[in-house]
CSV table of C-alpha atoms in Angstrom, one decimal:
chain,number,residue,atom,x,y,z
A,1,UNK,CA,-54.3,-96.7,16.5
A,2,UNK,CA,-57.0,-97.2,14.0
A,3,UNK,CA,-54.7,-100.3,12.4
A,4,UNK,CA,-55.2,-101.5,15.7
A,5,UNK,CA,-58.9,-100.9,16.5
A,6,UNK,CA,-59.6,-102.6,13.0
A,7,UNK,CA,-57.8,-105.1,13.9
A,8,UNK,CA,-58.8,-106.0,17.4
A,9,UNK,CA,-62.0,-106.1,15.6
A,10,UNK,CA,-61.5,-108.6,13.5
A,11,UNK,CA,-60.5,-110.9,16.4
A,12,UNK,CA,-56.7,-109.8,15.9
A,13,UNK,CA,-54.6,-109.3,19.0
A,14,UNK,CA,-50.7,-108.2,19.3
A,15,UNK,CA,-49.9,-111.5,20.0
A,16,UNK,CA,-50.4,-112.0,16.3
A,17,UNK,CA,-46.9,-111.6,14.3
A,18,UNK,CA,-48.9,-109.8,11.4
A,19,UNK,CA,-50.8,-107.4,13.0
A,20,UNK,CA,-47.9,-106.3,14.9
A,21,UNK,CA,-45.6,-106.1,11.9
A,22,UNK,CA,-48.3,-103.6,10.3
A,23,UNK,CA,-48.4,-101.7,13.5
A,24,UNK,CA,-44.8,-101.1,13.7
A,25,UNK,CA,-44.6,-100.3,10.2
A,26,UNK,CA,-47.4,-98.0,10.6
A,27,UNK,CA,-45.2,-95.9,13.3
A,28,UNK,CA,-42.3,-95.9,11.2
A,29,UNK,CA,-44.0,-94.1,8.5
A,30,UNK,CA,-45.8,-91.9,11.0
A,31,UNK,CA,-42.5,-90.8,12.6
A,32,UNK,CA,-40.9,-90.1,9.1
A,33,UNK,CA,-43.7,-88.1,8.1
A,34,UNK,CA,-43.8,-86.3,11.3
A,35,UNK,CA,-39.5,-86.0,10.5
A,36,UNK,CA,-39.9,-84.5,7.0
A,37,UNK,CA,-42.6,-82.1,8.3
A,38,UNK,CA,-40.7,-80.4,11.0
A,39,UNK,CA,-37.9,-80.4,8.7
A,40,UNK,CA,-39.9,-78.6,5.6
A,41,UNK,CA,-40.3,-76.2,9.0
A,42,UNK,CA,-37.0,-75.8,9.8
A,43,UNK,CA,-35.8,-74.7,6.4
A,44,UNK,CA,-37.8,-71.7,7.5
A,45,UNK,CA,-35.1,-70.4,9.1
A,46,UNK,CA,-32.1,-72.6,9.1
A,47,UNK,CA,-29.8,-70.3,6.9
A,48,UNK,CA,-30.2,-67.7,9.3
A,49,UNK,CA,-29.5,-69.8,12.6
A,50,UNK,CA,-26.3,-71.9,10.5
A,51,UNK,CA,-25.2,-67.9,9.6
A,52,UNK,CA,-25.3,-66.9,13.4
A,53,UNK,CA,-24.1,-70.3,14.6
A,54,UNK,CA,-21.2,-69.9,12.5
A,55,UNK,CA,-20.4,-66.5,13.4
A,56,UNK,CA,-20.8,-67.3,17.1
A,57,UNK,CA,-18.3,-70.4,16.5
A,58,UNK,CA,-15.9,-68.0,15.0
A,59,UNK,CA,-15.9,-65.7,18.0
A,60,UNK,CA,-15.2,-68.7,20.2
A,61,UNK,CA,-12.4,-69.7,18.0
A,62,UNK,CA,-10.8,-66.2,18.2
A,63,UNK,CA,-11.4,-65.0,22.2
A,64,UNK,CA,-11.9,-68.4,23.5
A,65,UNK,CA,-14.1,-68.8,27.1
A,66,UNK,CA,-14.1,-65.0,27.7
A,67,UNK,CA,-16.7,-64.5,25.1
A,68,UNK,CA,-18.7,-67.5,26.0
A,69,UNK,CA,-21.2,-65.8,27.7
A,70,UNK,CA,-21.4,-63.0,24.8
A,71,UNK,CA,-21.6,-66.0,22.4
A,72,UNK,CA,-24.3,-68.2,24.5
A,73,UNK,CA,-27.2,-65.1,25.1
A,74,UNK,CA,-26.4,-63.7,21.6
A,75,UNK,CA,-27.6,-67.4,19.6
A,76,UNK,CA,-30.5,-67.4,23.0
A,77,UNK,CA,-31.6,-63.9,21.8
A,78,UNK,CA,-31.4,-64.8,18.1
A,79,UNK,CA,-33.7,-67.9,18.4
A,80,UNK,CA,-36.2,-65.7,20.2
A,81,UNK,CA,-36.2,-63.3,17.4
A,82,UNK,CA,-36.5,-65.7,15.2
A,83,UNK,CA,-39.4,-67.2,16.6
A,84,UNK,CA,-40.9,-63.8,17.1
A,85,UNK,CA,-40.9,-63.5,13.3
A,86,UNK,CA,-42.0,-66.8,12.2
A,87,UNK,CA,-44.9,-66.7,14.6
A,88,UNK,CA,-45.9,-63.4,13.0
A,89,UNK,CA,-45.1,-63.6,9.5
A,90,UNK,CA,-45.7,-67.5,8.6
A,91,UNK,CA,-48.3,-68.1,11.3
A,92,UNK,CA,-51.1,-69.0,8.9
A,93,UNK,CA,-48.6,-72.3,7.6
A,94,UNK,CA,-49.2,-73.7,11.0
A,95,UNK,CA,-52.8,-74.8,9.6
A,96,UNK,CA,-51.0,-76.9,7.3
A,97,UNK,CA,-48.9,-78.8,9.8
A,98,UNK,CA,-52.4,-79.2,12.4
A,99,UNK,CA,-54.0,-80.4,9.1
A,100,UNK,CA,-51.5,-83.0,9.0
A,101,UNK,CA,-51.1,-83.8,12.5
A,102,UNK,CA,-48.1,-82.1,13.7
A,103,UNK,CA,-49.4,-79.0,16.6
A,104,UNK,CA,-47.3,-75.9,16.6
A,105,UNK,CA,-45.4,-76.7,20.2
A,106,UNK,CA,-44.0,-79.8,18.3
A,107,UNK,CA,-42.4,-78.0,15.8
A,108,UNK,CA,-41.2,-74.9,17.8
A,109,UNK,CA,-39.7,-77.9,20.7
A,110,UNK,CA,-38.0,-80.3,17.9
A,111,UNK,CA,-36.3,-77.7,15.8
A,112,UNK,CA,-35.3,-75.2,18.5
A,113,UNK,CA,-33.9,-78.5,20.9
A,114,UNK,CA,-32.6,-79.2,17.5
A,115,UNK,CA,-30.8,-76.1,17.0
A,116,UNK,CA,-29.7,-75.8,20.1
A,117,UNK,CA,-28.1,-78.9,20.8
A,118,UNK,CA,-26.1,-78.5,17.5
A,119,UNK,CA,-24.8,-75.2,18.2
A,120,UNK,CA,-23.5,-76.6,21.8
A,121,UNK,CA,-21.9,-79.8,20.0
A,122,UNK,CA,-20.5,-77.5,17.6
A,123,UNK,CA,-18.8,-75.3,20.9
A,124,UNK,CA,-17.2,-78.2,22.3
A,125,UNK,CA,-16.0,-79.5,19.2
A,126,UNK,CA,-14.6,-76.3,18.4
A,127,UNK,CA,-12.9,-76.1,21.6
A,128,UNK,CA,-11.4,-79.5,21.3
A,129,UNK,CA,-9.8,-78.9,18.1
A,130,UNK,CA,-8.0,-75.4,19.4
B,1,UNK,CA,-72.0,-95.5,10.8
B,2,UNK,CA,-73.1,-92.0,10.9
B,3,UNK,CA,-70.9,-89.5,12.9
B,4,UNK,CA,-71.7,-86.2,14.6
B,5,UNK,CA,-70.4,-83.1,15.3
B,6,UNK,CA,-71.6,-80.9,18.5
B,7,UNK,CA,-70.9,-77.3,19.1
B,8,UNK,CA,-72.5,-75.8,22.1
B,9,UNK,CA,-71.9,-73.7,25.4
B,10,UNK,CA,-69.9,-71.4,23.2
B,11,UNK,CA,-68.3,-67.9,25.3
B,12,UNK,CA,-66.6,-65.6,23.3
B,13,UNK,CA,-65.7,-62.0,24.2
B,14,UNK,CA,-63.3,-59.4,22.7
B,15,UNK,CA,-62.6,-56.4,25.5
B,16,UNK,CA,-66.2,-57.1,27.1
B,17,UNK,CA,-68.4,-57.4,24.3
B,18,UNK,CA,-69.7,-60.7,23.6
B,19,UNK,CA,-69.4,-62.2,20.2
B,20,UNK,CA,-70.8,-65.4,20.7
B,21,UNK,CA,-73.0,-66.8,23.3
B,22,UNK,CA,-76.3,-69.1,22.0
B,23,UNK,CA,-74.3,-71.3,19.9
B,24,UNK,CA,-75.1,-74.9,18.8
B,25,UNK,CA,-74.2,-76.4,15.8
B,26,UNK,CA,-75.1,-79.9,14.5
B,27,UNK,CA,-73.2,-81.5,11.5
B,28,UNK,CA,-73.4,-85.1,10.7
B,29,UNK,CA,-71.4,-87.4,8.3
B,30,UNK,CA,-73.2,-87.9,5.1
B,31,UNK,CA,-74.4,-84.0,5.1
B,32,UNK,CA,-73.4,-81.1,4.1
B,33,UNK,CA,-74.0,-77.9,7.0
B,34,UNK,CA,-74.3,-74.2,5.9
B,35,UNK,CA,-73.3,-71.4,8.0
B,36,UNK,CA,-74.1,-67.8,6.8
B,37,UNK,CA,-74.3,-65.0,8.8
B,38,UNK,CA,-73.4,-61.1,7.9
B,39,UNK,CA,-69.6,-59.9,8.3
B,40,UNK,CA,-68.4,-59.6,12.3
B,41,UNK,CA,-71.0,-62.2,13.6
B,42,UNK,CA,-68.4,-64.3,14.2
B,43,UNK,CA,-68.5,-67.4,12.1
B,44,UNK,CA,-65.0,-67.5,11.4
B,45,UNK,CA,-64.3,-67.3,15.2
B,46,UNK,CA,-66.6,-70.0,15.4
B,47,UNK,CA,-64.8,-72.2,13.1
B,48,UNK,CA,-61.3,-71.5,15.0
B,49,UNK,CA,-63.5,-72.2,18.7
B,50,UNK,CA,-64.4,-75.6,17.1
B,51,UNK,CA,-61.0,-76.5,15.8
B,52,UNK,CA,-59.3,-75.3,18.8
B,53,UNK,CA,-56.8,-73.0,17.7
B,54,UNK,CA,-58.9,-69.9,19.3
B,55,UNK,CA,-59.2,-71.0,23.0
B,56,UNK,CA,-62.6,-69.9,25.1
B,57,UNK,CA,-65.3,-71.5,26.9
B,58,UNK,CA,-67.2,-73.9,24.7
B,59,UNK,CA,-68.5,-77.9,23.7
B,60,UNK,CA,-67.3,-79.6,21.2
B,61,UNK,CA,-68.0,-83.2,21.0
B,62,UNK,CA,-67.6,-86.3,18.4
B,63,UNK,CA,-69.6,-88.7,19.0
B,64,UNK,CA,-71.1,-87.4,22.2
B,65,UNK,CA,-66.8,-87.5,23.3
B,66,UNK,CA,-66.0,-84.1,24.3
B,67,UNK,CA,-62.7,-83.2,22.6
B,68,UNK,CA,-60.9,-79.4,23.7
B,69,UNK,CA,-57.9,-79.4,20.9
B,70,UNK,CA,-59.5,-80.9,17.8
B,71,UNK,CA,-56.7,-79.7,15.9
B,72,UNK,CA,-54.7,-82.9,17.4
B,73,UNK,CA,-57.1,-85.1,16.0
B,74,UNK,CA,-56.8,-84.9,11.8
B,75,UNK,CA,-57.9,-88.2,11.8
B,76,UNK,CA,-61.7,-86.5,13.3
B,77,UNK,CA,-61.6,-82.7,11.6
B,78,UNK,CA,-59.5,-81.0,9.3
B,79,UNK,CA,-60.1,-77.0,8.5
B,80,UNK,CA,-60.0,-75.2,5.6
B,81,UNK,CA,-59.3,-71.5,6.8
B,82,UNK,CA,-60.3,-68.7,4.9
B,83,UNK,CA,-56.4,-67.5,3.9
B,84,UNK,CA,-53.8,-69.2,2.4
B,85,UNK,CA,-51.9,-72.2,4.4
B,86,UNK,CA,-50.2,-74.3,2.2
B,87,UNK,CA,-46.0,-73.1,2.5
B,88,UNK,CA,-45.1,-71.3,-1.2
B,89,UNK,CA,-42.3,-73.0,-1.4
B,90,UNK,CA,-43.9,-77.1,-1.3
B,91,UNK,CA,-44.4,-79.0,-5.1
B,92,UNK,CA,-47.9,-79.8,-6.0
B,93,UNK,CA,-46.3,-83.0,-5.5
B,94,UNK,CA,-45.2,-82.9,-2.0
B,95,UNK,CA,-48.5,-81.2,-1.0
B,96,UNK,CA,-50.5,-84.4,-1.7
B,97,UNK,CA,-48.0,-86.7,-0.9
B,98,UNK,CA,-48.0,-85.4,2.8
B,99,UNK,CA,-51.8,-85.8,2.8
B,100,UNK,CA,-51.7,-88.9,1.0
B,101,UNK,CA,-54.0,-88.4,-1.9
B,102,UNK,CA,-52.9,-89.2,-5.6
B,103,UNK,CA,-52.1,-86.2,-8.5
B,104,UNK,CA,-53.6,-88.1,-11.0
B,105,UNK,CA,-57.3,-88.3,-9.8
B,106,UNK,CA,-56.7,-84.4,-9.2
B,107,UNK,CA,-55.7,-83.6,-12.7
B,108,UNK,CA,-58.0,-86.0,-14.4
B,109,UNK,CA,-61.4,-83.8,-12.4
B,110,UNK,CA,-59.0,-80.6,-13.1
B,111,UNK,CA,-57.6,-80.9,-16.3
B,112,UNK,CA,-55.3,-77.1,-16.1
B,113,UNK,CA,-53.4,-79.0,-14.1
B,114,UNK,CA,-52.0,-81.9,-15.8
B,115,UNK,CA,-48.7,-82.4,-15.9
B,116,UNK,CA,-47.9,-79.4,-13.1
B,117,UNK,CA,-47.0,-81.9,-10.3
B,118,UNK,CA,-43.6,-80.4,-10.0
B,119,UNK,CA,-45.1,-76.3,-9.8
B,120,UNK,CA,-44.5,-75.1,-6.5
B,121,UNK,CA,-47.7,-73.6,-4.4
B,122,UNK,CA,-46.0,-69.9,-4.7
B,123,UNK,CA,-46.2,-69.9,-8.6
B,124,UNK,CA,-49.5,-70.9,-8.5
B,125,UNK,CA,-52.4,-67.9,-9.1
B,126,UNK,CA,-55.0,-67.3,-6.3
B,127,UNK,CA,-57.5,-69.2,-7.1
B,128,UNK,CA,-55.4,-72.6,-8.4
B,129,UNK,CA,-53.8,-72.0,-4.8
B,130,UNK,CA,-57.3,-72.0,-3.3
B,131,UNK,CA,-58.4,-75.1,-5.3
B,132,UNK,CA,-54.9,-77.2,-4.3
B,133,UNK,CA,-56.0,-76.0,-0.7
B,134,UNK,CA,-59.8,-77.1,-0.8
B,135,UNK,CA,-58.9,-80.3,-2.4
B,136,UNK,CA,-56.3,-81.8,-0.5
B,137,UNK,CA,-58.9,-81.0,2.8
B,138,UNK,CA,-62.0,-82.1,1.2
B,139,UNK,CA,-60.3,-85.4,0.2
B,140,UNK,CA,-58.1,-85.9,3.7
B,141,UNK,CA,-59.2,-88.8,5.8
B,142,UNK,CA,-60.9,-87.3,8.2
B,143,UNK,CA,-64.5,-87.7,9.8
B,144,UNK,CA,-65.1,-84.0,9.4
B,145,UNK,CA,-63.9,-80.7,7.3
B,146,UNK,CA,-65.0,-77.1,8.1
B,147,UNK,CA,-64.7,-75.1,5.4
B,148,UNK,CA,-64.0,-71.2,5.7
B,149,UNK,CA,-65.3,-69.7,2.0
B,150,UNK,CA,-64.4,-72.1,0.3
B,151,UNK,CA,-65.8,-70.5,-3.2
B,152,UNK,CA,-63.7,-67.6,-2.9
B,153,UNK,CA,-60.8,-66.8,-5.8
B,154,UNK,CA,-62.7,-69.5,-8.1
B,155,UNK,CA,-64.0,-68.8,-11.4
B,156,UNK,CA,-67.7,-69.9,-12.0
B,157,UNK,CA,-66.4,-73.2,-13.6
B,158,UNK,CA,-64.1,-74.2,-10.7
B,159,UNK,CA,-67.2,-73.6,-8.2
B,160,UNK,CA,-69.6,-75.7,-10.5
B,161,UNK,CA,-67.0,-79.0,-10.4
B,162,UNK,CA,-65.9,-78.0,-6.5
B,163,UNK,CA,-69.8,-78.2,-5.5
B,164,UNK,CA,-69.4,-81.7,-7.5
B,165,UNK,CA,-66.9,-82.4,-5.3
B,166,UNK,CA,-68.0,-81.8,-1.9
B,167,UNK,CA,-71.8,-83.4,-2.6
B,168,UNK,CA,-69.5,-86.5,-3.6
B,169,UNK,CA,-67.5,-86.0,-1.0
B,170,UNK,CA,-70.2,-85.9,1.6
B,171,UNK,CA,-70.5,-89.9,1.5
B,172,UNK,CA,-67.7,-89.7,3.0
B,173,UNK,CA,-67.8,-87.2,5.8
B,174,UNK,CA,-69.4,-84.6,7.0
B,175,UNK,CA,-69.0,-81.1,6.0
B,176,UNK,CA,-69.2,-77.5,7.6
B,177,UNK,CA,-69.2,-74.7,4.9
B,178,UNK,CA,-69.4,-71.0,5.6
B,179,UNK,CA,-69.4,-68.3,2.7
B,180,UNK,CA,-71.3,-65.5,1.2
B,181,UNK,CA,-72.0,-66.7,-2.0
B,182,UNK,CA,-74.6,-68.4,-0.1
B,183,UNK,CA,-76.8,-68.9,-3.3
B,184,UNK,CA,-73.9,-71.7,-4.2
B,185,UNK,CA,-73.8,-72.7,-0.4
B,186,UNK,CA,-77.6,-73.3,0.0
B,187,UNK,CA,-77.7,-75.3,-3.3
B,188,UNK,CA,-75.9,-78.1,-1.8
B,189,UNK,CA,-76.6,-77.9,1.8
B,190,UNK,CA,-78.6,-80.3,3.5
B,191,UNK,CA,-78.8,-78.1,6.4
B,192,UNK,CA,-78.6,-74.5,7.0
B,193,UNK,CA,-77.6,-72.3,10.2
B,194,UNK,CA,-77.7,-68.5,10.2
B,195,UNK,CA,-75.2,-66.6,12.6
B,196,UNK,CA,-76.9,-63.5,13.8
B,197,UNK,CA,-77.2,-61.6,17.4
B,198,UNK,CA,-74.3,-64.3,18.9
B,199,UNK,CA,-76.7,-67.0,18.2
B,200,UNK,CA,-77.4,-69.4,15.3
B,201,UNK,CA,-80.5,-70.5,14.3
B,202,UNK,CA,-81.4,-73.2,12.5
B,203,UNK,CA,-83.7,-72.6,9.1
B,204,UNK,CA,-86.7,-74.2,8.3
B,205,UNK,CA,-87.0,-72.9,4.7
B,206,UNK,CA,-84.8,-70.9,2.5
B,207,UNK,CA,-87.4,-67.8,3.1
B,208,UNK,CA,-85.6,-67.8,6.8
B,209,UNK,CA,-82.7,-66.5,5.4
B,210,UNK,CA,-84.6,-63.0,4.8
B,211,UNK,CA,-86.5,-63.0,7.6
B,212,UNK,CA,-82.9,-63.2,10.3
B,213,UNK,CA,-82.0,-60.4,8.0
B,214,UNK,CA,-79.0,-62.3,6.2
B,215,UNK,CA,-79.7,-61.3,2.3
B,216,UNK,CA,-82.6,-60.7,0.3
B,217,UNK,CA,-83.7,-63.3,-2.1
């Protein structure tokens, strides 16, 4: 945005191969920034969730569909705890993250979609390959 | 082009009793803005109202632009609260890669750390944590940086070069400083505000200071 507004000012429009170059270069880096930031997150608590994610998978593998319902609430529950204990023991890194752009409800929605959407790809390739 | 910084129409109440209510708070690029005021009156709270992260009725406005969640906006204010932020586990490295500042210029004004690029945050001691902290938000690109005792955990040295740092600094942007070692925070202030009864008022002289009742000189 400010890439822009500088260069509006100086008589610059999109329609000008440069400027837009910088601008799309400009997002890339945002957006890869914004990436390795919710990831440095994530490590908060990914060993845990890849620990419960594989236990859950192994219960699948061994009782099948009968236990999906066991399987799906126990990784639900587990992601609440999990945010539960973030929130209160690491709340004071979310300052960090604002400081550098990136609100709390972006990091909580990417990694917990994240998570999610892995452990259910992981279920249906794991009911494939039985 | 000068910027500025507008707090008023501030609300604030725990369980019924109100904490703040006569607020307004001017800060301008190019200055640096105390804020003292005894333990309880709420300047901490203030600081959170401002930046967003402690919702309530209030008016906070760049520019005369009324903005509700400045903490979206790094690019307008960046905040310096008065615990520890940075993640233990980041390098020195990482830390001002992410806010885009250089190591070397760092080391070469703070000399104990040269060559520690690759420390993490969590080895550091309290007060080298609290200097990585100040620095990276006094130097961030931003039109505006509130800082919650910012003197706290440094060693007499440290504060001399840090109040270096921020009057340099101040060309830059405009700065909101709040802690009791107010001696330190009046010596560089352009402009002082004293947080007492829910209000702040704005001093004339440093003899105001005594006379709201905030320390004896």
């Amino acid at each position: 945005m400010l890439v822009y507004l500088a260069a509006v000012s100086h008589g610059w429009t999109l329609a000008n191969p440069r400027i837009l170059k910088a601008l799309i270069v400009v997002a890339i880096m945002r957006l890869f920034k914004i990436i390795r930031l919710v990831w440095t997150f994530y490590k908060n608590f990914l060993l845990l969730s890849a620990i419960i994610t594989a236990f859950c998978l192994r219960a699948f593998w061994m009782y099948g569909f009968a236990s999906f319902f066991g399987i799906f609430w126990c990784k639900v529950v587990t992601l609440g705890l999990t945010y539960y204990f973030i929130n209160t023991n690491k709340k004071n890194e979310y300052y960090y993250y604002q400081n550098l752009g990136v609100a709390k409800t972006l990091l909580w929605r990417a990694t917990l979609s994240f998570d999610f959407v892995l452990f259910l790809l992981l279920l249906i390739l794991t009911y494939h390959l039985k | 082009m000068n910027h500025v910084l507008e707090i008023d129409g501030v609300q604030l109440e725990f369980d019924g009793r109100k904490i703040l209510s006569g607020i307004y708070l001017r800060c301008e690029t190019g200055k640096i803005t105390g804020l003292l005021g005894k333990n309880g009156q709420g300047k901490s709270c203030l600081m959170k109202i401002i930046y967003g992260s402690l919702p309530c009725e209030k008016s906070v406005r760049f520019d005369h632009i009324s903005i509700v969640e400045s903490f979206k906006r790094p690019d307008l204010l960046v905040y310096l609260p008065e615990f520890n932020f940075i993640p233990k586990s980041l390098s020195l490295r990482r830390v001002f890669q992410d806010f885009g500042l250089e190591f070397s210029k760092f080391q070469d004004r703070f000399s104990e750390f040269a060559t520690r690029d690759k420390s993490s945050v969590g080895s550091l001691s309290g007060g080298e944590r609290r200097l990585i902290e100040l620095y990276v938000i006094v130097k961030s690109a931003s039109q505006f940086a509130m800082l919650d005792e910012p003197f706290t955990h440094l060693n007499p040295l440290q504060i001399e070069k840090v109040k270096e740092l921020l009057i340099e600094e101040k060309t830059n942007k405009g700065l909101l400083i709040t802690d009791h070692m107010y001696r330190h925070t009046i010596d560089i202030c352009d402009s002082l505000y004293v947080l007492t009864n829910r209000q702040t008022y704005l001093t004339k002289s440093v003899t105001d200071i005594e006379t709201l009742g905030y320390a004896r000189l």
